Structures are given as C-alpha cells and as structure tokens.
Amino acid sequence: MKKTLTLFLLTFSIFIYGQEEKTDATYFKDAVTKVTSLKFSSSSIKDLESIVWEDVKSIFDKNSPEEKVALSFEIDLKELKYKFKASMTVSGSTKNLDSLIISAKKTVKSLIRISKKYQNK
C-alpha cells in the first residue's frame, strides 16, 4: 500500500509539473518604428484643404535620412453626377522631406482644382 501511494503521488506530481508552462518574454527596448508611407483618403474637398503639413512632417521624424517615403492623396466624390475618383503620389527619401512636402502641397492643390471642376459640372 505504501509503494502504491508513493507511486501515485509521484505520477500525480509529474502530471501537475508537466502542466506548468514556462515562458520567457523578450522585450526590445531599442525597437524603432519607421513610417514609410502615408495615405490621405477623402470623400470631400474640404478634407484635403485642411491638411496640417507640420503634422505630416512630424510623422517621419524617426526615419533615417536614406529611408524612402511616399505621400499619397486620394479623393473619391461619389455623390456627383459624374463619379470622380483620383489619386496622386509623391515619393523620395526622408532627407528631402521638405521638398517632398512642397511637391505634395502642389499635388494636393492640383487635385483640389481638378475636383472642383468636376463638382461644378
């Protein structure tokens, strides 16, 4: 009886110990997130007119200067008689971000101008 009880307790403890899962969590303190593209999708012209360009620049602060970035702008005017949908993209390296934002502003202005022509028809 003593051997049976010892064998039972040994087997029972092995089953209990086998149920424990030991996990080691690894955390990376120096992990860096990079943003490589930003897309603005809109269904109205007012949304494109209200873009805050300083915020756009701050999004790419953590990128390295050689990192390629892309800024995309899309408008989809479904409520018009002639449904209008257009998109434009500006891309380049992060070190030229100021010139990319200037190009993006011109791109958005032309997209707004084209959209207004379709809106007036």
Coordinates of C-alpha atoms in Angstrom, one line a residue:
M1 CA 0.0 0.0 0.0
K2 CA 2.9 2.4 0.8
K3 CA 4.5 1.7 -2.6
T4 CA 1.2 2.3 -4.4
L5 CA 0.6 5.6 -2.6
T6 CA 4.2 6.7 -3.3
L7 CA 3.9 5.7 -7.0
F8 CA 0.5 7.5 -7.2
L9 CA 1.9 10.7 -5.6
L10 CA 5.0 10.6 -7.9
T11 CA 2.8 10.2 -11.0
F12 CA 0.4 12.9 -9.9
S13 CA 3.2 15.4 -9.2
I14 CA 4.7 14.6 -12.7
F15 CA 1.3 15.4 -14.3
I16 CA 1.0 18.7 -12.3
Y17 CA 4.5 19.8 -13.1
G18 CA 4.0 19.0 -16.8
Q19 CA 1.0 21.3 -16.9
E20 CA 3.1 24.4 -16.0
E21 CA 4.2 26.4 -19.0
K22 CA 7.3 28.4 -18.6
T23 CA 7.5 31.4 -20.9
D24 CA 10.3 33.9 -21.2
A25 CA 9.1 37.2 -22.5
T26 CA 11.6 39.2 -24.5
Y27 CA 11.2 42.9 -24.8
F28 CA 13.2 45.1 -27.1
K29 CA 13.8 48.5 -25.6
D30 CA 15.6 49.9 -28.6
A31 CA 12.9 48.9 -31.2
V32 CA 12.3 51.7 -33.7
T33 CA 9.2 52.1 -35.7
K34 CA 9.6 53.6 -39.2
V35 CA 6.8 55.1 -41.2
T36 CA 7.4 54.7 -44.9
S37 CA 4.1 55.8 -46.4
L38 CA 1.2 58.0 -45.6
K39 CA -2.1 57.9 -47.5
F40 CA -4.9 60.5 -47.2
S41 CA -8.2 59.3 -48.5
S42 CA -11.1 61.7 -48.6
S43 CA -14.6 62.0 -49.9
S44 CA -14.7 65.8 -49.8
I45 CA -12.6 68.6 -51.0
K46 CA -12.6 70.3 -47.5
D47 CA -10.7 67.4 -46.0
L48 CA -7.9 67.9 -48.5
E49 CA -7.9 71.6 -47.9
S50 CA -7.5 71.1 -44.1
I51 CA -4.3 69.0 -44.1
V52 CA -1.8 70.2 -41.4
W53 CA 1.6 69.9 -43.1
E54 CA 3.6 70.3 -39.9
D55 CA 2.0 67.1 -38.6
V56 CA 2.9 65.3 -41.8
K57 CA 6.5 66.3 -41.3
S58 CA 6.5 65.1 -37.7
I59 CA 5.3 61.7 -38.7
F60 CA 8.6 60.9 -40.4
D61 CA 10.9 62.2 -37.6
K62 CA 12.1 58.8 -36.6
N63 CA 13.2 57.7 -40.1
S64 CA 16.8 57.5 -41.2
P65 CA 17.7 60.1 -43.9
E66 CA 18.1 57.4 -46.5
E67 CA 14.7 55.9 -45.9
K68 CA 12.3 56.0 -48.8
V69 CA 8.9 57.6 -48.0
A70 CA 5.7 58.1 -50.0
L71 CA 2.8 60.5 -49.6
S72 CA -0.4 59.5 -51.3
F73 CA -3.5 61.6 -51.7
E74 CA -6.9 60.2 -52.9
I75 CA -10.3 61.8 -53.4
D76 CA -13.5 59.9 -54.2
L77 CA -16.5 62.1 -54.9
K78 CA -19.3 59.5 -55.2
E79 CA -22.2 62.0 -54.7
L80 CA -21.6 63.8 -58.0
K81 CA -23.5 63.1 -61.2
Y82 CA -20.2 62.0 -62.8
K83 CA -18.5 60.0 -60.1
F84 CA -14.9 61.3 -59.7
K85 CA -12.0 59.4 -58.2
A86 CA -8.4 60.4 -58.4
S87 CA -5.1 59.8 -56.6
M88 CA -1.6 61.2 -56.7
T89 CA 1.6 60.1 -55.0
V90 CA 4.8 61.8 -54.2
S91 CA 7.8 59.8 -53.1
G92 CA 11.5 60.3 -52.2
S93 CA 14.0 60.0 -49.4
T94 CA 13.5 61.3 -45.9
K95 CA 16.4 63.7 -46.2
N96 CA 14.4 65.5 -48.9
L97 CA 11.2 65.7 -46.8
D98 CA 10.9 69.4 -47.0
S99 CA 10.9 69.4 -50.8
L100 CA 8.6 66.4 -50.8
I101 CA 6.1 68.3 -48.7
I102 CA 6.3 71.3 -51.1
S103 CA 5.6 68.9 -54.0
A104 CA 2.8 67.3 -52.0
K105 CA 1.2 70.7 -51.4
K106 CA 1.3 71.4 -55.2
T107 CA -0.1 68.0 -55.8
V108 CA -3.0 68.5 -53.4
K109 CA -3.7 71.9 -54.9
S110 CA -4.0 70.5 -58.4
L111 CA -6.1 67.6 -57.1
I112 CA -8.5 70.1 -55.4
R113 CA -8.6 72.2 -58.6
I114 CA -9.5 69.2 -60.8
S115 CA -12.0 68.0 -58.2
K116 CA -13.7 71.4 -58.1
K117 CA -14.1 71.4 -61.9
Y118 CA -15.9 68.1 -61.7
Q119 CA -18.0 69.3 -58.8
N120 CA -19.3 72.3 -60.8
K121 CA -20.5 70.1 -63.7

